[in-house]
XYZ file of C-alpha atoms in Angstrom:
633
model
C 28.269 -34.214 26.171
C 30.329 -32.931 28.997
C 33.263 -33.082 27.264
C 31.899 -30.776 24.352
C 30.384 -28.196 26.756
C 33.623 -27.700 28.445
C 34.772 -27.126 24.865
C 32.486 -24.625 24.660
C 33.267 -23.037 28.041
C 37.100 -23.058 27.227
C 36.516 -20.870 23.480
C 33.651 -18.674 25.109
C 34.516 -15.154 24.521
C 32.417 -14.361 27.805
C 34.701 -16.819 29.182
C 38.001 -15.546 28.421
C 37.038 -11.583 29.124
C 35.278 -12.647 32.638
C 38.800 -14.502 33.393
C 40.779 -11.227 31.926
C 38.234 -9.417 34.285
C 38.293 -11.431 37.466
C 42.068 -11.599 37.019
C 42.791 -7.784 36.936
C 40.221 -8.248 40.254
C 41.994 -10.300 41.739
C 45.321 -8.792 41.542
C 43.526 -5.479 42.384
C 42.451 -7.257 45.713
C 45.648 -8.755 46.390
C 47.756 -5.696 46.368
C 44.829 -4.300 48.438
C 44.975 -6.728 50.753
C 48.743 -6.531 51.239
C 49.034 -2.982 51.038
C 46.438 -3.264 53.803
C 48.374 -5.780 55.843
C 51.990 -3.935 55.737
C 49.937 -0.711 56.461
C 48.479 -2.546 59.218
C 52.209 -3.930 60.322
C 53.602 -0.608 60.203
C 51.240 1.446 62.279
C 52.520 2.628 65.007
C 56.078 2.397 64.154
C 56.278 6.196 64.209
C 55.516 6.487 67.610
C 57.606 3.533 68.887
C 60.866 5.020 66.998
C 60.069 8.405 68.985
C 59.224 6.663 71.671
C 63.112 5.039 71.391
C 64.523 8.092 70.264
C 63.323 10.196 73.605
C 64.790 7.425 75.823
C 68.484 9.280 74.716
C 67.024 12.119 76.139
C 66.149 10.346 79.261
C 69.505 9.166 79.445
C 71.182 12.248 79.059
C 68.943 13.765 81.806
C 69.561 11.536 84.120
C 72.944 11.666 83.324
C 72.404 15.319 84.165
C 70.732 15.093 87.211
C 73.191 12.667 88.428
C 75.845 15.265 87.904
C 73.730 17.783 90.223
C 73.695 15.637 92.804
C 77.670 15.636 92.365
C 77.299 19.514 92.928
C 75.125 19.779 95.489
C 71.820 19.934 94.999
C 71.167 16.657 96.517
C 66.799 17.140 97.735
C 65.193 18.111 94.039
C 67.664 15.892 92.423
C 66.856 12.616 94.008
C 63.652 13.203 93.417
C 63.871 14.149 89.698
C 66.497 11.443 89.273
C 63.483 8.782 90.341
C 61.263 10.163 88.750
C 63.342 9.805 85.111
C 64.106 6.364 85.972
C 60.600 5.613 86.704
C 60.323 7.388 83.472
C 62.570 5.276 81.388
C 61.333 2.350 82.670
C 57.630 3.128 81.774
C 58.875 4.180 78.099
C 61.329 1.263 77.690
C 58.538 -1.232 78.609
C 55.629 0.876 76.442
C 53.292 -0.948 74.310
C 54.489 0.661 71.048
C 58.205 -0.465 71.534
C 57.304 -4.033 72.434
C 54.807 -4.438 69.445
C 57.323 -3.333 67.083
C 59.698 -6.173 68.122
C 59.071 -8.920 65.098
C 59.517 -12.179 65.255
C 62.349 -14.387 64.880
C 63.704 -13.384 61.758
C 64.665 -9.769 62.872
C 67.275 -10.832 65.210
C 68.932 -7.467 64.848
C 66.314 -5.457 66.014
C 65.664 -7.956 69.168
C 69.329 -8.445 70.102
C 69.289 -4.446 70.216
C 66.070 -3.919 72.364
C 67.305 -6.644 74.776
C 70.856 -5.562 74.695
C 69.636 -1.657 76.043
C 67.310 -3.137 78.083
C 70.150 -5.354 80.031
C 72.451 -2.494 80.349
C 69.655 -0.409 81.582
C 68.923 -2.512 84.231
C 72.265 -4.073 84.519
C 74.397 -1.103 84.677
C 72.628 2.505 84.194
C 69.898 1.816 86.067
C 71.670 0.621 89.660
C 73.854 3.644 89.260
C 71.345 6.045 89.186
C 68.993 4.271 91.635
C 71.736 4.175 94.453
C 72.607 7.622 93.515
C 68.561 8.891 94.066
C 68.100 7.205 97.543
C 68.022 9.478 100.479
C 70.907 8.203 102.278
C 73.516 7.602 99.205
C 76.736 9.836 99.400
C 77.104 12.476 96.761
C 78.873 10.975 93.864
C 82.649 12.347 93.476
C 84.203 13.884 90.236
C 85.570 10.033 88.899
C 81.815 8.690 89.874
C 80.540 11.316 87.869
C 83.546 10.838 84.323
C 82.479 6.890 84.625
C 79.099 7.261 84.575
C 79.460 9.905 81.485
C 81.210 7.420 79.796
C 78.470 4.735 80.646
C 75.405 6.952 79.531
C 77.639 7.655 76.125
C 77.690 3.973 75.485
C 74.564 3.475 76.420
C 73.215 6.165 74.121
C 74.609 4.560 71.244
C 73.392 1.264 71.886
C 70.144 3.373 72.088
C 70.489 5.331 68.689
C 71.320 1.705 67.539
C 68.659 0.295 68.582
C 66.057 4.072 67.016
C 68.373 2.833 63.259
C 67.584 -1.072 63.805
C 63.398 0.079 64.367
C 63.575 2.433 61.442
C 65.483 0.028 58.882
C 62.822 -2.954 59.679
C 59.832 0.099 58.949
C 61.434 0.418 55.661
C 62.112 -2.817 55.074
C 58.253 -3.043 55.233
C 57.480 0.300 53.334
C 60.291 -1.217 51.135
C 58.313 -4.641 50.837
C 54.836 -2.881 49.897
C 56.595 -1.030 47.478
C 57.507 -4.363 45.647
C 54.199 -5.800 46.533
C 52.618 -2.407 44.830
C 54.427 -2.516 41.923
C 54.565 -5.888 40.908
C 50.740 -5.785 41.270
C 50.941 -2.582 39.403
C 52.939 -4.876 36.321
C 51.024 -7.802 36.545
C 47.838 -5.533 36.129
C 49.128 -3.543 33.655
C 50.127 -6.762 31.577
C 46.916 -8.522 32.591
C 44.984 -5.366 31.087
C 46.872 -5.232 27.944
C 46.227 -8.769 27.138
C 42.691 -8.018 27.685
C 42.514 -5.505 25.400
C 44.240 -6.908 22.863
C 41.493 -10.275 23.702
C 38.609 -7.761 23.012
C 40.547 -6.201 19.984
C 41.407 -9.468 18.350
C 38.212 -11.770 19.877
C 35.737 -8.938 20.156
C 36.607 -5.752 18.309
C 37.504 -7.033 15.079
C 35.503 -9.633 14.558
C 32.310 -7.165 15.221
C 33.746 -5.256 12.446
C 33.745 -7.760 10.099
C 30.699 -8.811 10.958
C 29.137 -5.451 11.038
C 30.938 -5.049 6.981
C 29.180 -8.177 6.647
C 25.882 -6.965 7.616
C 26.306 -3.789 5.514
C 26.854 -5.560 2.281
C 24.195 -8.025 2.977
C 21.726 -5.039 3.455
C 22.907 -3.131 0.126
C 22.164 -6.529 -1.594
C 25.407 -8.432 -2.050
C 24.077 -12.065 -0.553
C 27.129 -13.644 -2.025
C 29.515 -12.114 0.623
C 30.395 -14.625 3.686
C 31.914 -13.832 6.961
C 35.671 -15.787 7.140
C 35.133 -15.562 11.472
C 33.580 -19.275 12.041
C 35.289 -19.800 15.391
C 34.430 -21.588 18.644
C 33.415 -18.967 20.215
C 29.965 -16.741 20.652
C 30.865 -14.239 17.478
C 32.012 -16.770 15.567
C 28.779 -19.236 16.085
C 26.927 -15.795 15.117
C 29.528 -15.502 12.170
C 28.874 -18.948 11.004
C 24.769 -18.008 11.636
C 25.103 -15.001 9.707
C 26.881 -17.392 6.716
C 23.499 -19.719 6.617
C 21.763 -16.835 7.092
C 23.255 -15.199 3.774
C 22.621 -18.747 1.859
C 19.429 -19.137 2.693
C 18.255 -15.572 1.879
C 20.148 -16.227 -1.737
C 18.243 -19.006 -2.181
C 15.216 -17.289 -1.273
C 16.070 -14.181 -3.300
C 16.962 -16.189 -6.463
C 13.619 -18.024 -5.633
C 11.787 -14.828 -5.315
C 13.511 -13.602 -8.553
C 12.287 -16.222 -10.582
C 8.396 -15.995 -8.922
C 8.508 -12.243 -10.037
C 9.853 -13.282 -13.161
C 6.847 -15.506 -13.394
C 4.283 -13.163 -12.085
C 5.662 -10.620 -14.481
C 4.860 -13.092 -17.570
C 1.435 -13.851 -15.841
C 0.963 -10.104 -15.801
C 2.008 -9.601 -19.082
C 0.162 -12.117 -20.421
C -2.801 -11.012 -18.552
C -2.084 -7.865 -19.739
C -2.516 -8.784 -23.535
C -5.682 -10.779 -22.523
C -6.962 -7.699 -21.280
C -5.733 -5.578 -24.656
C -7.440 -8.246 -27.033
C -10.520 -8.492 -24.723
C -11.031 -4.769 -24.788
C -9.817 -4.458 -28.155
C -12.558 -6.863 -29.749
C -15.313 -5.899 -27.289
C -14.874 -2.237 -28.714
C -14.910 -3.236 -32.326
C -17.865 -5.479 -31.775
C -20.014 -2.976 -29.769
C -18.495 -0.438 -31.322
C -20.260 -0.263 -34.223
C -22.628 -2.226 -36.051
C -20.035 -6.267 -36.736
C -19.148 -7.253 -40.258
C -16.617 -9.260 -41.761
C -14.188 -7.049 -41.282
C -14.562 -6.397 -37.609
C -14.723 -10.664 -37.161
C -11.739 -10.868 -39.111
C -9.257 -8.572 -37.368
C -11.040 -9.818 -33.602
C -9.737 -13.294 -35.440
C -6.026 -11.948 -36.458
C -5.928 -10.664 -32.418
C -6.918 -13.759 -31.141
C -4.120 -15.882 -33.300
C -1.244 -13.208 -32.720
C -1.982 -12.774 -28.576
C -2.513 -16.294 -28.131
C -0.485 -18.480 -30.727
C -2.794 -20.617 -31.730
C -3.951 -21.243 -35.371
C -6.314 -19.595 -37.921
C -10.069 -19.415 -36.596
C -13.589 -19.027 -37.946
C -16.487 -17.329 -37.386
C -19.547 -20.193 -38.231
C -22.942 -19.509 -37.848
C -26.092 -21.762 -37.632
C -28.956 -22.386 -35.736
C -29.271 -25.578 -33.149
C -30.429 -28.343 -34.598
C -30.066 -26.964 -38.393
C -28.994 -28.988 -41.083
C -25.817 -26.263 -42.673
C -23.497 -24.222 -41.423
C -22.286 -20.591 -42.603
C -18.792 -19.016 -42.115
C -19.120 -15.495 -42.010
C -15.481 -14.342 -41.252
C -12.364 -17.008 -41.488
C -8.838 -16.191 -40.997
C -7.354 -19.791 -42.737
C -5.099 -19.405 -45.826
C -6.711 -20.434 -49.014
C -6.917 -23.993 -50.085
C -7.246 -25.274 -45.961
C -10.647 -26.916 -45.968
C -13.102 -25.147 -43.741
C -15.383 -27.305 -41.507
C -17.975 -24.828 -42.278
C -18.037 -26.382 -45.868
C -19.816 -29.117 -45.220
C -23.587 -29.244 -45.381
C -24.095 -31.330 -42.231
C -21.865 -29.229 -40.048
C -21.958 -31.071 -36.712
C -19.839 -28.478 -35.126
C -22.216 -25.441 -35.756
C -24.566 -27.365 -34.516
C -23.846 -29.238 -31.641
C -21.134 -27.404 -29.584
C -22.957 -26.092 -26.005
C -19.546 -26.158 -24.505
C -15.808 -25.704 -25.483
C -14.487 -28.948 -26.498
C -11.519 -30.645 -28.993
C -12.176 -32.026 -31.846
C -10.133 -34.213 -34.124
C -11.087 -34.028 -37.911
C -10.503 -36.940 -40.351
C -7.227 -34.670 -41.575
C -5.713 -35.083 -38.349
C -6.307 -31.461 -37.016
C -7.335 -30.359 -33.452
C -10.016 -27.968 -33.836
C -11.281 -26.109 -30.540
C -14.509 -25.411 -30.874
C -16.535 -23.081 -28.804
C -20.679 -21.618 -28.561
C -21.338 -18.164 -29.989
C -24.158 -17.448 -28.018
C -25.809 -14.582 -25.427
C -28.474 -15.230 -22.589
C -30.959 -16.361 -25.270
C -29.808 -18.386 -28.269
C -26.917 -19.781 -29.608
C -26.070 -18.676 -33.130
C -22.793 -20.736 -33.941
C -19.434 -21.253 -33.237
C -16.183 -20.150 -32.698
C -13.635 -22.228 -34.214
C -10.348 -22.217 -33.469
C -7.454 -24.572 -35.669
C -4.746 -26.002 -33.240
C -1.114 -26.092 -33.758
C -0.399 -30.129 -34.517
C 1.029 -30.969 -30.701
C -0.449 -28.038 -29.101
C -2.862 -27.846 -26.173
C -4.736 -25.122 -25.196
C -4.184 -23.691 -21.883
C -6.657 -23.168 -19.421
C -6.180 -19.368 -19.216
C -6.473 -19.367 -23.237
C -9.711 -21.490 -23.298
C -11.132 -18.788 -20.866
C -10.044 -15.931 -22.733
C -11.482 -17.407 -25.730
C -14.712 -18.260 -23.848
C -15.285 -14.954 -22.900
C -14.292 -13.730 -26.465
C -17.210 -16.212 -28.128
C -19.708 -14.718 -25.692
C -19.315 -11.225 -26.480
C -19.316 -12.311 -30.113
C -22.120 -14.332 -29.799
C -24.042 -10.702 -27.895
C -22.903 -8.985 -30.697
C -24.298 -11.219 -33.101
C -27.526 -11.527 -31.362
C -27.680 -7.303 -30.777
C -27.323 -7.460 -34.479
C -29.983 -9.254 -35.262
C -32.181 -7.565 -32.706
C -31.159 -4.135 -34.621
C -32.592 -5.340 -37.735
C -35.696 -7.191 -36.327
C -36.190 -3.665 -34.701
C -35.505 -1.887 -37.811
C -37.934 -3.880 -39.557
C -40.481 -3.862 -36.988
C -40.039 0.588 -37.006
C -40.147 0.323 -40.711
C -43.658 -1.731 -40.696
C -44.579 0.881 -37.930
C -43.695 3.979 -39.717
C -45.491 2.754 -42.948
C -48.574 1.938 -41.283
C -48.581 5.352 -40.079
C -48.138 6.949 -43.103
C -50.478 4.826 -44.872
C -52.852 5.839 -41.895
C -52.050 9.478 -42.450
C -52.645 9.214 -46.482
C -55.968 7.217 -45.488
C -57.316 10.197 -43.229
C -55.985 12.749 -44.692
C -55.110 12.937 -48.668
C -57.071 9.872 -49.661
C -60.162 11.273 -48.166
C -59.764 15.077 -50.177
C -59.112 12.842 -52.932
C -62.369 10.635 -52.493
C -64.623 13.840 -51.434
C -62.897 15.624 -55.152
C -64.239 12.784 -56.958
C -67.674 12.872 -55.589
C -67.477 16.722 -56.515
C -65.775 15.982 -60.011
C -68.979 13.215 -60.413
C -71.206 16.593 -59.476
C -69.309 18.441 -61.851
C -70.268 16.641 -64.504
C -73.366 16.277 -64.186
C -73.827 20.036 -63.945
C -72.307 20.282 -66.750
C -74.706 18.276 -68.888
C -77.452 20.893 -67.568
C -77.381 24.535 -68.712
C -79.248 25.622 -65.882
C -77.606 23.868 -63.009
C -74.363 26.705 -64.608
C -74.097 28.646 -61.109
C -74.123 25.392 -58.977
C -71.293 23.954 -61.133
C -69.258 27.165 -60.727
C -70.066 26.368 -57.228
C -68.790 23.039 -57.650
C -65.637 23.749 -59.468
C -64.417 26.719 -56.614
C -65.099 23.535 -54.163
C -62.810 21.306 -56.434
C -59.952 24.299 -56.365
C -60.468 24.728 -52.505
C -60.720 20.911 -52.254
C -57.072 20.620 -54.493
C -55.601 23.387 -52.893
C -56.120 21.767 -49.197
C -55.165 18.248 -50.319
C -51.723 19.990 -52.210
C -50.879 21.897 -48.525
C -51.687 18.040 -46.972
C -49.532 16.765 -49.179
C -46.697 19.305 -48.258
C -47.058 18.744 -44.374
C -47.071 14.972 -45.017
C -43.689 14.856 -47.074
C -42.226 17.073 -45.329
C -43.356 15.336 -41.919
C -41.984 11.859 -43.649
C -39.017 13.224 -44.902
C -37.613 13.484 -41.182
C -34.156 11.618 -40.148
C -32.656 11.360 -37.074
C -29.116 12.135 -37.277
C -27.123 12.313 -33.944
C -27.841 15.217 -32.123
C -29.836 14.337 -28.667
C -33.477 15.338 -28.412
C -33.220 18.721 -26.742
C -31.118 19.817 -29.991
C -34.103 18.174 -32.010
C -37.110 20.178 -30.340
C -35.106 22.932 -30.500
C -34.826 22.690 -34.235
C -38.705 21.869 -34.637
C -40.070 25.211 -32.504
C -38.046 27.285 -34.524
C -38.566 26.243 -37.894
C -42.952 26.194 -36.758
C -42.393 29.339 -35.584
C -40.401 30.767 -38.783
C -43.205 29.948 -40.719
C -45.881 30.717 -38.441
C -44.608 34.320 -37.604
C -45.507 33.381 -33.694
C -43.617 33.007 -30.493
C -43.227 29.287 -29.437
C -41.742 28.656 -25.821
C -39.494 25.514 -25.397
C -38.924 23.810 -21.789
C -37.142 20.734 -21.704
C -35.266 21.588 -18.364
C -36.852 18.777 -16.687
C -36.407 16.555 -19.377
C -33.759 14.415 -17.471
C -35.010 10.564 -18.146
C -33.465 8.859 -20.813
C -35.742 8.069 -23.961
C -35.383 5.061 -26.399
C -35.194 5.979 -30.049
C -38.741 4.449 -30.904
C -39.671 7.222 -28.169
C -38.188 10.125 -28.926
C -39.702 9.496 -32.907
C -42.712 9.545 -31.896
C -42.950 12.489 -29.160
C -41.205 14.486 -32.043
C -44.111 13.322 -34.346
C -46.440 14.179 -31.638
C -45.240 17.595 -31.066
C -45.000 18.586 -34.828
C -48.324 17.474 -35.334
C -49.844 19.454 -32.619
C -47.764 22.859 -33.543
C -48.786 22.015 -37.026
C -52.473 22.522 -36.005
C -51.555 25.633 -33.849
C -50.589 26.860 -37.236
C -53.513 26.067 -39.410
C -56.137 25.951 -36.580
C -55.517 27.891 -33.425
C -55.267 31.398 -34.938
C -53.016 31.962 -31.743
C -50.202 34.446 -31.098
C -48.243 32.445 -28.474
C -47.427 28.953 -28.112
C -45.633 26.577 -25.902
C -43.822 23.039 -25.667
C -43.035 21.977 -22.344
C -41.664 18.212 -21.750
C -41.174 17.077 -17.675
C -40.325 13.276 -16.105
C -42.061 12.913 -13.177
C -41.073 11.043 -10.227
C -43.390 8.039 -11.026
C -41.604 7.252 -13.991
C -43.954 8.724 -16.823
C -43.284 11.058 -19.267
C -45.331 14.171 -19.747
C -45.310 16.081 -22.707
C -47.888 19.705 -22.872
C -48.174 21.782 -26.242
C -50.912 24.557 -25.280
C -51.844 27.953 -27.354
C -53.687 30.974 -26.758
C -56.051 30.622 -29.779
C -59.690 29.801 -30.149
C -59.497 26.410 -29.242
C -61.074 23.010 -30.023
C -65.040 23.959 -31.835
C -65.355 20.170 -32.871
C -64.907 16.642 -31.688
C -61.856 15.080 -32.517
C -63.528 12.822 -34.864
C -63.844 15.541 -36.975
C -62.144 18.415 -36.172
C -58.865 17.087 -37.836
C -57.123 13.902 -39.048
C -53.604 14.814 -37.325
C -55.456 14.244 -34.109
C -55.834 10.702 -34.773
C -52.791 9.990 -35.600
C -51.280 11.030 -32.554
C -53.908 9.216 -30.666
C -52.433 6.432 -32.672
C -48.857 7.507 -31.715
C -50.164 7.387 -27.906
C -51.469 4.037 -27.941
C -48.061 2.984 -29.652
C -46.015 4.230 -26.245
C -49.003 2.388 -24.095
C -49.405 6.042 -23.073
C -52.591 8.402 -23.659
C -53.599 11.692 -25.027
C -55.358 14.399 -23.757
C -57.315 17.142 -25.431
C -57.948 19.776 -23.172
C -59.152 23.287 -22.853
C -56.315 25.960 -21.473
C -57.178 28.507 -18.513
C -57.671 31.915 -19.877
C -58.138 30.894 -23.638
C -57.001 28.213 -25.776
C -56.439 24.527 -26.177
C -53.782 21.967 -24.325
C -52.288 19.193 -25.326
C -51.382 16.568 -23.001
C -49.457 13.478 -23.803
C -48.558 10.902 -21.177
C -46.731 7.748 -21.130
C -44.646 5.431 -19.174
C -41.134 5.273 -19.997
C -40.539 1.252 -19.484
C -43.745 0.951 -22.241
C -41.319 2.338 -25.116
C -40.650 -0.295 -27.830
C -37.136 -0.338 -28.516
C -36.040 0.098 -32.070
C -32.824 1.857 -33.085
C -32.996 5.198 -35.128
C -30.540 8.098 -35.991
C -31.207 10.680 -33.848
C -30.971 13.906 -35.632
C -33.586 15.999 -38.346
C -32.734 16.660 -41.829
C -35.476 17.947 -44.077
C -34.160 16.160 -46.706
């Protein structure tokens, strides 16, 4: 474990630069350091080698004073001649001059200060001393040459001594120099190896890897990074290299799940084609045969499976009855035989295996009330149905089996509005043309039996007028009646219908009839709208013949209570009898009333003439299914 994370330590990248780095810091504190140190070694060298250099101006003073004294002047130049060799002494001693002396390896320099120091004190300096004391004979002219000659000597061993101080300062400038610039080198080549370290460990690699990253964005996840070192970029390279494999892996997985999903969608798609499809043919219009058999032709084409058939029969019937079947001639049709268990006993889908060997899947055709047979289904030999298909199917089979049963609702309803529509006219012929006809007979009985007498000739002319009044009413009941039974509803909505009606009463009435159905905004059932149209024509139609009014009006409202209220009122002379007798029409739409579990109301209308109230809930219609349009046929 050690051993490895040493391993580690040695190839780190961090590693190697923070070496690179701490070397060019060390070298940059070395030369520093030494710079500091010769810096340090030379200070005050400039001051001892003027220091030196002045004492060959010493000399030569005192040499000069000396010679004064040799002339004469013998009081100021004692005096000044002690005072420069107090002078000399003081500088040749100094601080500066001794601290420059180095140690044993500069014997030069040493062997120079000590040799000027033993002649000074040796031979220059007893010279002048005996020559500065107060009782010391003036020096003569040979005194004077000698000591010239001694000074001169002495002055070079001096300006030896200045050369000796300034070669050791530049041996040390000289030595800084070399300590500078090797520093300098070493830096320099300490530098360039790091940068080539960053170029080759750091620079390049993030390069590649950066390329790498690049291509792996635009896609291209079979690209891999060839910079799998030791070291901290190429542990990321060799990261980024799983990295790409696993999201190629995970990309071809994903490919293939949106591959999938896109069949799933596409199948779901078609499911949702044939379901729509067959639910608009079947609600579409009124199912036959031919709407069965192309819902059948969908279902084998969008599924795969084999021919089916459409089987009715009732639970717990003995026989079944295919209405639509999609099988190729000469395949025998379960719905052949007279006991046909499947019609019969299928609640749920289920398999079944026939004595042929074929798999038929058979499922109910039924709605929220009865079952009226089954969907059958024949199976590929080998196949089984999928659960999505069996649900599809399912689904299918119940909207067939609403269709079915909305089918036969239709017709029970049309029968049921056909029994209800010739009650009423037999009702209407009852009270209206059957009674002229009875009352003629009784006159025609009269008749006769005027006839017989020749004096009874006035009351039979009286008779026969009756009999033409009598005929000509019953042939104008007759009219209204066929042409009230010859109406068909056609389409158009109600509002269209009304319309229609007030404008043909009041073409042949020659009177103004107002129509309001702007608050007419509940929906009617057919059943409904048949007979408020009855009602209203029957109420205009006694306007006409009764009223003897100039204006009329047809308003139709839903209230908020869910009723429909429908008022036909007139300006005439309003109602003079009971309704019992006043006119048949009225009991008919009394009978019309009573049909929508509404009510009718005879009433007279404020300022002159009669209204016509009729009032019914609109959850009381009976449904039944009639064309919606009139054509006097």
């Amino acid at each position: 474990m050690a051993r490895s994370t040493w391993r580690h330590i040695e190839q780190s990248l961090v590693t190697r630069l923070g070496g690179a780095i701490a070397a060019i810091a060390v070298l940059a504190v070395l030369g520093m350091s030494v710079s500091g140190m010769v810096a340090l070694s030379t200070q005050g060298s400039s001051e001892a080698i003027n220091l030196a250099g002045s004492l060959r101006m010493q000399s030569w003073r005192m040499a000069s004073l000396y010679l004064a004294l040799a002339n004469g002047d013998a009081e100021r130049g004692r005096a000044a001649l002690r005072e420069a060799i107090t002078d000399f002494d003081i500088t040749l001693m100094s601080r500066p001059i001794v601290e420059m002396l180095p140690g044993p390896g500069e014997v030069d320099l040493v062997a120079s200060y000590h040799r000027v120091r033993s002649d000074w004190r040796q031979r220059i300096r007893p010279h002048f001393v005996a020559a500065a004391t107060a009782d010391a004979a003036r020096p003569g002219p040979a005194q004077v040459a000698a000591m010239q000659a001694e000074v001169g000597a002495f002055v070079a061993d001096i300006n030896h001594l200045v050369k000796q101080m300034e070669r050791a300062t530049e041996s040390k400038i000289l030595v800084l120099q070399m300590v500078l610039g090797v520093a300098l080198v070493v830096t320099v080549l300490v530098v360039l190896l790091t940068i080539h370290l960053i170029h080759t460990g750091l620079v390049k690699p993030l390069h590649e890897l950066l390329g790498f990253a690049t291509r792996v964005g635009q896609g291209d996840l079979s690209v891999r990074t060839e910079y799998i070192g030791e070291d901290e970029l190429g542990r990321l390279g060799q990261a980024f290299n799983l990295m790409a494999e696993d999201l190629s892996k995970l990309y071809q997985d994903l490919e293939s799940r949106v591959a999938q999903k896109t069949a799933e969608l596409t199948r779901s798609n078609r499911s949702l084609e044939l379901l729509y499809h067959s639910i608009a043919r079947l609600h579409g219009a009124p199912p036959g045969r031919e709407t069965y058999m192309a819902v059948l032709r969908d279902i084998e084409m969008v599924l795969g499976l084999g021919h089916g058939i459409v089987c009715l029969g009732e639970p717990g019937g003995s026989s079944g009855r295919a209405i639509a079947s999609s099988m190729v001639s000469g395949d025998a049709s379960p719905c052949d035989k007279a006991d046909c268990a499947l019609c019969h006993n299928t609640r749920t889908p289920r398999v079944s295996i026939m004595d042929d060997g074929r798999q038929l899947l058979t499922l109910p055709l039924s709605d929220t009330e009865h079952q009226y047979g089954v969907l059958i289904i024949d199976l590929p030999e080998g196949a089984h149905p999928e659960a999505w298909q069996v649900q599809l199917l399912e689904a299918l089979s119940r909207h067939i089996g609403v269709a079915i049963g909305a089918e036969q609702r239709v017709e029970q309803s049309r029968r049921l509005a056909l029994l209800e529509e010739r009650a009423v006219i037999a009702r209407e012929l009852h009270d209206s043309l059957a009674q002229s006809l009875a009352y003629m007979k009784i006159q025609v009985s009269l008749l006769q039996a005027a006839l017989k007498d020749p004096q009874q000739h006035g009351a039979a002319e009286q008779l026969l007028a009756e009999l033409r009044t009598g005929l000509s009413g019953a042939y104008r009941q007759l009219r209204e009646l066929l042409s009230t039974f010859r109406l068909k509803m056609e389409g158009g909505d109600l509002h269209s219908v009304l319309a229609h009606t007030v404008a043909e009463f009041a073409r042949r009435g020659g009177i103004e009839i107002e129509l309001d159905t702007s608050r007419l905004d509940c929906p009617l059932s057919p059943n409904g709208e048949i007979h408020v149209l009855h009602v209203i024509r029957e109420a205009l139609s006694n306007v006409l013949n009764h009223a003897h009014a100039s204006r009329a009006a047809v308003g139709l409202q839903c209230r908020p209570d869910g009723r429909l209220e429908v008022v036909i009122e007139d300006d005439g002379i309003g109602i003079r009898k009971t309704a019992d007798v006043h006119h048949y029409g009225m009991t008919i739409m009394e009978e019309r009333a009573r049909t929508l579990q509404g009510e009718i109301r005879y009433e007279e209308r404020p300022g002159g003439g009669t209204r016509v109230v009729l009032d019914f809930p609109l959850n009381g219609q009976r449904q039944s299914v009639v064309p919606i349009k009139i054509a006097n046929l």
